[in-house]
Tab-separated table of C-alpha atoms in Angstrom:
chain	number	residue	atom	x	y	z
A	20	MET	CA	121.676	115.825	121.334
A	21	ASP	CA	121.105	118.968	123.408
A	22	ASN	CA	117.866	119.955	121.667
A	23	LYS	CA	114.766	119.917	123.858
A	24	ASN	CA	111.153	121.154	123.990
A	25	LEU	CA	108.408	120.881	121.416
A	26	TRP	CA	107.498	123.981	119.394
A	27	VAL	CA	104.247	124.754	117.611
A	28	TYR	CA	104.319	127.584	115.083
A	29	ILE	CA	101.111	129.637	115.399
A	30	GLU	CA	100.563	131.171	111.978
A	31	THR	CA	98.975	134.635	111.991
A	32	ASP	CA	97.516	136.680	109.182
A	33	GLU	CA	96.861	140.403	109.629
A	34	GLY	CA	96.863	139.954	113.395
A	35	ALA	CA	94.604	136.893	113.585
A	36	ALA	CA	95.745	133.316	114.278
A	37	LYS	CA	94.973	130.445	111.916
A	38	ASN	CA	93.093	127.714	113.780
A	39	VAL	CA	95.569	124.994	112.792
A	40	GLY	CA	98.192	126.449	115.138
A	41	TYR	CA	95.870	126.084	118.117
A	42	GLU	CA	94.855	122.598	116.903
A	43	LEU	CA	98.500	121.487	116.974
A	44	LEU	CA	98.769	122.440	120.642
A	45	ASN	CA	96.572	119.389	121.310
A	46	PRO	CA	98.970	116.645	120.120
A	47	GLY	CA	101.842	118.950	121.093
A	48	ARG	CA	100.729	118.896	124.728
A	49	ILE	CA	100.472	115.095	124.761
A	50	MET	CA	103.892	114.604	123.131
A	51	ALA	CA	105.655	117.232	125.272
A	52	ASP	CA	104.318	115.484	128.391
A	53	LYS	CA	105.571	112.127	127.070
A	54	LEU	CA	109.015	113.657	126.626
A	55	GLY	CA	108.893	115.473	129.972
A	56	GLU	CA	109.587	118.741	128.161
A	57	LYS	CA	107.906	122.112	127.594
A	58	LEU	CA	105.322	122.902	124.946
A	59	VAL	CA	106.319	126.231	123.389
A	60	ALA	CA	104.200	128.256	120.955
A	61	VAL	CA	105.975	130.546	118.506
A	62	VAL	CA	104.026	133.599	117.331
A	63	LEU	CA	105.231	135.995	114.619
A	64	GLY	CA	103.083	138.962	113.618
A	65	LYS	CA	102.097	142.538	114.296
A	66	ASP	CA	100.058	143.375	117.418
A	67	VAL	CA	99.582	139.679	118.233
A	68	GLU	CA	100.083	139.570	121.995
A	69	GLN	CA	96.503	138.326	122.387
A	70	VAL	CA	97.354	135.363	120.143
A	71	ALA	CA	100.229	134.544	122.508
A	72	LYS	CA	97.915	134.693	125.550
A	73	THR	CA	95.357	132.480	123.795
A	74	ALA	CA	98.075	129.913	122.997
A	75	ILE	CA	98.784	129.639	126.739
A	76	SER	CA	95.058	129.141	127.391
A	77	TYR	CA	95.144	126.300	124.841
A	78	GLY	CA	97.980	124.520	126.616
A	79	ALA	CA	101.343	126.155	125.819
A	80	ASP	CA	103.822	126.436	128.714
A	81	GLU	CA	105.680	129.313	127.066
A	82	VAL	CA	105.249	131.557	124.036
A	83	ILE	CA	108.084	133.102	122.067
A	84	LEU	CA	106.666	136.298	120.575
A	85	VAL	CA	108.228	138.258	117.700
A	86	GLU	CA	106.394	141.374	116.533
A	87	GLY	CA	107.104	143.738	113.672
A	88	GLU	CA	105.585	145.441	110.652
A	89	GLU	CA	107.265	142.933	108.331
A	90	TYR	CA	105.287	140.061	109.898
A	91	PHE	CA	101.809	141.591	109.404
A	92	ASN	CA	101.320	139.659	106.163
A	93	TYR	CA	103.195	136.440	105.524
A	94	ASN	CA	106.547	137.038	103.857
A	95	THR	CA	108.790	134.121	102.945
A	96	ASP	CA	112.051	135.904	103.726
A	97	ALA	CA	110.985	137.684	106.928
A	98	GLN	CA	109.176	134.807	108.644
A	99	THR	CA	111.750	132.171	107.704
A	100	TYR	CA	114.647	134.384	108.843
A	101	ALA	CA	113.017	135.026	112.223
A	102	LEU	CA	112.182	131.365	112.823
A	103	VAL	CA	115.657	130.120	111.865
A	104	GLU	CA	117.189	132.709	114.241
A	105	LEU	CA	114.930	131.516	117.070
A	106	ILE	CA	115.685	127.844	116.441
A	107	GLY	CA	119.410	128.603	116.399
A	108	LYS	CA	119.131	130.331	119.785
A	109	TYR	CA	116.757	128.006	121.659
A	110	LYS	CA	117.437	124.637	119.929
A	111	PRO	CA	114.029	122.899	120.078
A	112	ALA	CA	113.800	119.139	119.521
A	113	ILE	CA	110.597	119.265	117.459
A	114	VAL	CA	108.874	121.996	115.424
A	115	LEU	CA	105.320	121.593	114.069
A	116	TYR	CA	103.632	123.785	111.446
A	117	GLY	CA	100.171	123.787	109.902
A	118	ALA	CA	100.177	122.493	106.317
A	119	THR	CA	98.647	125.729	105.042
A	120	ASN	CA	99.957	127.455	101.920
A	121	ASN	CA	102.299	129.473	104.134
A	122	GLY	CA	103.312	126.574	106.370
A	123	ARG	CA	104.145	124.485	103.308
A	124	ASP	CA	106.377	127.321	102.142
A	125	MET	CA	108.041	128.178	105.428
A	126	GLY	CA	108.608	124.676	106.846
A	127	PRO	CA	110.759	123.342	103.987
A	128	ARG	CA	112.727	126.610	103.759
A	129	ALA	CA	113.557	126.500	107.451
A	130	ALA	CA	114.411	122.789	107.281
A	131	CYS	CA	116.752	123.416	104.361
A	132	ALA	CA	118.475	126.321	106.142
A	133	LEU	CA	118.946	124.162	109.252
A	134	HIS	CA	120.034	121.011	107.339
A	135	THR	CA	117.319	118.877	108.876
A	136	GLY	CA	114.375	116.808	107.642
A	137	LEU	CA	110.670	117.577	107.387
A	138	THR	CA	107.685	115.255	107.031
A	139	ALA	CA	104.939	117.021	105.083
A	140	ASP	CA	101.141	116.819	105.217
A	141	CYS	CA	100.952	114.581	108.289
A	142	THR	CA	97.715	113.066	109.537
A	143	GLY	CA	99.160	111.496	112.710
A	144	LEU	CA	101.828	112.371	115.309
A	145	ASP	CA	103.331	110.453	118.200
A	146	ILE	CA	106.539	109.881	120.157
A	147	ASP	CA	108.077	106.440	119.546
A	148	GLU	CA	109.910	104.198	122.006
A	149	LYS	CA	113.215	105.936	121.202
A	150	GLY	CA	111.766	109.359	122.031
A	151	LEU	CA	111.653	110.387	118.369
A	152	LEU	CA	108.827	112.166	116.574
A	153	ALA	CA	106.854	109.541	114.648
A	154	ALA	CA	105.096	111.488	111.883
A	155	THR	CA	102.496	109.597	109.841
A	156	ARG	CA	101.373	110.682	106.377
A	157	PRO	CA	99.570	109.112	103.402
A	158	ALA	CA	101.836	107.714	100.681
A	159	PHE	CA	101.332	106.290	97.190
A	160	GLY	CA	98.112	108.151	96.546
A	161	GLY	CA	96.719	107.367	99.986
A	162	ASN	CA	96.962	103.588	99.490
A	163	LEU	CA	99.227	103.200	102.514
A	164	MET	CA	100.307	105.218	105.520
A	165	ALA	CA	104.020	105.858	106.122
A	166	THR	CA	105.435	106.689	109.561
A	167	ILE	CA	108.639	108.708	109.232
A	168	SER	CA	111.291	109.637	111.790
A	169	CYS	CA	114.364	111.866	111.674
A	170	PRO	CA	116.915	110.254	114.025
A	171	ASN	CA	120.116	112.098	113.080
A	172	HIS	CA	119.229	115.779	112.735
A	173	ARG	CA	117.490	118.437	114.840
A	174	PRO	CA	114.993	119.867	115.064
A	175	GLN	CA	112.601	117.200	113.833
A	176	MET	CA	109.954	118.966	111.721
A	177	ALA	CA	106.499	118.219	110.371
A	178	THR	CA	103.641	120.041	108.702
A	179	VAL	CA	100.137	118.871	109.662
A	180	ARG	CA	96.923	119.377	107.757
A	181	PRO	CA	94.309	121.717	109.245
A	182	GLY	CA	91.371	119.863	110.760
A	183	VAL	CA	93.268	116.663	111.606
A	184	PHE	CA	93.273	117.488	115.334
A	185	LYS	CA	90.658	119.218	117.455
A	186	LYS	CA	91.578	122.367	119.360
A	187	PRO	CA	92.239	121.655	123.068
A	188	ALA	CA	89.784	122.872	125.673
A	189	LEU	CA	90.316	126.579	126.379
A	190	ASP	CA	91.444	127.213	129.959
A	191	GLU	CA	91.775	130.942	130.602
A	192	SER	CA	93.092	130.287	134.114
A	193	ARG	CA	96.325	128.780	132.733
A	194	THR	CA	99.456	130.863	133.117
A	195	GLY	CA	102.670	130.783	131.141
A	196	GLU	CA	105.645	132.926	130.238
A	197	ILE	CA	105.690	135.146	127.140
A	198	ILE	CA	109.261	135.644	125.922
A	199	ARG	CA	109.651	138.628	123.610
A	200	GLU	CA	112.377	138.534	120.969
A	201	ASP	CA	113.326	141.577	118.879
A	202	ILE	CA	114.223	140.187	115.453
A	203	HIS	CA	114.099	142.231	112.265
A	204	ILE	CA	115.333	141.452	108.787
A	205	ALA	CA	117.107	144.101	106.703
A	206	PRO	CA	114.676	145.530	104.101
A	207	ALA	CA	117.227	144.748	101.381
A	208	ASP	CA	116.970	141.034	102.274
A	209	ILE	CA	113.217	140.917	101.638
A	210	ARG	CA	113.061	139.846	98.016
A	211	VAL	CA	109.281	139.536	97.706
A	212	LYS	CA	106.872	142.438	98.232
A	213	LEU	CA	103.117	142.111	98.633
A	214	VAL	CA	101.676	144.459	96.008
A	215	GLU	CA	97.972	143.673	96.274
A	216	ARG	CA	95.781	141.121	97.988
A	217	VAL	CA	92.813	139.719	96.057
A	218	LYS	CA	90.344	137.769	98.191
A	219	GLU	CA	89.070	134.838	96.149
A	220	VAL	CA	85.857	132.891	96.427
A	221	ALA	CA	87.958	130.150	98.070
A	222	GLU	CA	88.113	132.217	101.237
A	223	ALA	CA	84.340	131.976	101.533
A	224	VAL	CA	84.569	128.170	101.406
A	225	ASN	CA	85.921	127.672	104.900
A	226	LEU	CA	85.683	123.892	105.086
A	227	GLU	CA	88.287	123.467	107.832
A	228	GLU	CA	86.274	125.505	110.342
A	229	ALA	CA	82.770	124.414	109.281
A	230	GLU	CA	80.646	122.692	111.933
A	231	ILE	CA	78.362	121.019	109.364
A	232	ILE	CA	79.387	119.953	105.856
A	233	VAL	CA	77.142	118.540	103.132
A	234	ALA	CA	79.373	116.995	100.463
A	235	GLY	CA	78.392	115.715	97.034
A	236	GLY	CA	80.041	113.154	94.804
A	237	ARG	CA	79.813	111.345	91.489
A	238	GLY	CA	76.328	110.079	92.348
A	239	LEU	CA	74.918	113.590	91.720
A	240	LYS	CA	75.496	112.847	87.976
A	241	ASN	CA	76.113	116.477	86.913
A	242	ALA	CA	76.670	120.042	88.109
A	243	GLU	CA	72.918	120.590	88.361
A	244	GLY	CA	72.761	117.787	90.913
A	245	PHE	CA	74.648	120.025	93.367
A	246	ALA	CA	71.504	122.136	93.663
A	247	LEU	CA	70.166	119.384	95.971
A	248	VAL	CA	73.304	119.547	98.118
A	249	ARG	CA	73.241	123.347	98.278
A	250	GLU	CA	69.580	123.396	99.265
A	251	LEU	CA	70.165	120.946	102.129
A	252	ALA	CA	73.251	122.914	103.195
A	253	ASP	CA	71.260	126.171	103.218
A	254	VAL	CA	68.620	124.691	105.512
A	255	LEU	CA	71.265	123.346	107.901
A	256	GLY	CA	73.511	126.431	107.776
A	257	ALA	CA	76.209	124.115	106.417
A	258	THR	CA	79.181	124.457	104.059
A	259	VAL	CA	79.172	122.602	100.728
A	260	GLY	CA	81.941	120.058	100.153
A	261	ALA	CA	82.711	117.701	97.281
A	262	SER	CA	84.633	114.580	96.339
A	263	ARG	CA	87.521	114.675	93.889
A	264	ALA	CA	85.367	112.979	91.238
A	265	ALA	CA	82.885	115.859	91.343
A	266	VAL	CA	85.672	118.464	91.196
A	267	ASP	CA	87.519	116.680	88.365
A	268	ALA	CA	84.266	116.527	86.407
A	269	GLY	CA	84.074	120.334	86.637
A	270	TRP	CA	80.812	120.353	88.586
A	271	ILE	CA	82.169	122.465	91.464
A	272	PRO	CA	85.405	124.447	92.147
A	273	HIS	CA	88.426	122.798	93.809
A	274	ALA	CA	87.993	125.011	96.893
A	275	HIS	CA	85.149	122.644	97.932
A	276	GLN	CA	87.190	119.427	97.647
A	277	VAL	CA	87.538	117.178	100.696
A	278	GLY	CA	90.171	114.455	100.710
A	279	GLN	CA	93.852	113.775	100.368
A	280	THR	CA	94.271	116.240	97.490
A	281	GLY	CA	91.744	118.665	98.983
A	282	LYS	CA	90.931	119.764	102.524
A	283	THR	CA	91.070	117.673	105.698
A	284	VAL	CA	87.965	118.427	107.749
A	285	ALA	CA	86.578	117.494	111.154
A	286	PRO	CA	83.087	119.006	111.490
A	287	LYS	CA	80.475	118.037	114.034
A	288	VAL	CA	78.335	116.597	111.213
A	289	TYR	CA	79.476	115.389	107.772
A	290	ILE	CA	76.765	114.381	105.300
A	291	ALA	CA	78.122	112.479	102.279
A	292	VAL	CA	75.711	112.454	99.351
A	293	GLY	CA	76.454	110.164	96.402
A	294	ILE	CA	80.066	109.624	97.551
A	295	SER	CA	81.332	106.035	97.319
A	296	GLY	CA	84.127	106.575	99.866
A	297	ALA	CA	87.482	106.090	98.130
A	298	ILE	CA	90.359	105.870	100.627
A	299	GLN	CA	91.656	109.292	99.480
A	300	HIS	CA	88.307	110.887	100.384
A	301	LEU	CA	88.029	109.042	103.694
A	302	ALA	CA	91.496	110.333	104.670
A	303	GLY	CA	90.065	113.848	104.596
A	304	MET	CA	86.885	113.427	106.643
A	305	THR	CA	87.051	110.482	109.067
A	306	GLY	CA	87.809	112.897	111.928
A	307	SER	CA	84.199	114.148	111.739
A	308	ASP	CA	82.177	113.660	114.934
A	309	THR	CA	79.129	112.246	113.134
A	310	ILE	CA	79.105	110.930	109.553
A	311	ILE	CA	75.852	110.423	107.647
A	312	ALA	CA	75.997	108.715	104.229
A	313	VAL	CA	73.399	108.596	101.458
A	314	ASN	CA	74.167	106.138	98.643
A	315	LYS	CA	72.197	103.653	96.570
A	316	ASP	CA	75.030	101.089	96.772
A	317	ALA	CA	74.740	99.230	100.083
A	318	ASP	CA	78.337	97.991	99.685
A	319	ALA	CA	79.869	101.469	99.187
A	320	PRO	CA	82.980	101.917	101.407
A	321	ILE	CA	81.522	105.153	102.827
A	322	PHE	CA	79.166	103.044	104.958
A	323	SER	CA	82.147	101.463	106.753
A	324	VAL	CA	82.899	104.826	108.438
A	325	ALA	CA	79.355	106.222	108.627
A	326	ASP	CA	77.523	106.525	111.953
A	327	TYR	CA	74.219	106.609	110.055
A	328	GLY	CA	73.646	105.249	106.557
A	329	ILE	CA	70.716	105.657	104.197
A	330	VAL	CA	70.650	103.217	101.270
A	331	GLY	CA	68.489	104.769	98.603
A	332	ASP	CA	68.178	107.077	95.606
A	333	LEU	CA	69.729	110.391	96.663
A	334	PHE	CA	67.381	112.257	94.312
A	335	GLU	CA	64.512	111.083	96.535
A	336	VAL	CA	66.295	110.945	99.917
A	337	VAL	CA	67.963	114.378	99.910
A	338	PRO	CA	64.813	116.415	99.066
A	339	ALA	CA	62.980	114.452	101.791
A	340	LEU	CA	65.739	115.262	104.306
A	341	THR	CA	65.694	118.927	103.283
A	342	ALA	CA	61.916	119.108	103.707
A	343	ALA	CA	62.088	117.367	107.106
A	344	PHE	CA	64.822	119.673	108.429
A	345	ARG	CA	62.982	122.741	107.111
A	346	ALA	CA	59.771	121.665	108.824
A	347	LYS	CA	61.641	120.951	112.078
A	348	LYS	CA	63.238	124.413	112.050
A	349	GLN	CA	59.895	126.120	111.439
């Protein structure tokens, strides 16, 4: 097949890039080097030239830049049309998207238009011995991991959860080419109009970009138990997370959920309080730099991934930790 080069779609929103696009330049760089091909970032938006320059600093060899009023906010018809036009012209071998709400919308639409496959919600990426994209994702409720390839159609496509990969080191001395493309969709072909944007509380719960997360689980016993987690998080300047059990019980909104059916996170410090460590939860947080677990069950699976474990009653341990951190800060 003639297709070559690895593309990373850098999602923008009102002129700002979503972190997941930059994160994907990390595995993208490694895989492009394995293939001996270029790593190309694709940026659609309005007034987003700085995003293109930043993508080069994060490792892209080239950036294809498409700017226009219709790309300021995400629009299914406009963004998908532009991307499909670009893929038709340049014929990449691989295209990666962040598994954000918009990426999960755009990726499958583009794949369908191009008659190719897409592996969704990946947690691992590699190039196999045949030079194919090997995209790994949880299957059967997270009980096994499936590695999927697309040997017969191009481009190979995958969406990847935010937080799975770390952003590459920023190197502002790197240089690369910015290729501008003038692509506009006819207004009559835009079927969906953004009428109003309501910012929810979910936007304040930015788990994917948090450096410290304190997460609570079933061991907190009730919604009131989260007061302990919130107090510790306040002292540490951390974001509050939760296990699915705590969310399903109605103790905390879904926006706080970490795990396979929630957010995938990779903070510097992850403190798991009263979380047993089901495989679905571990899939969402094992990329954390340092994991600290507090649980009264010494055999809880969470301890198998923890760097530091405290076996004890969380209702005694957590207030003691909060007091110690508060005293240290003062």
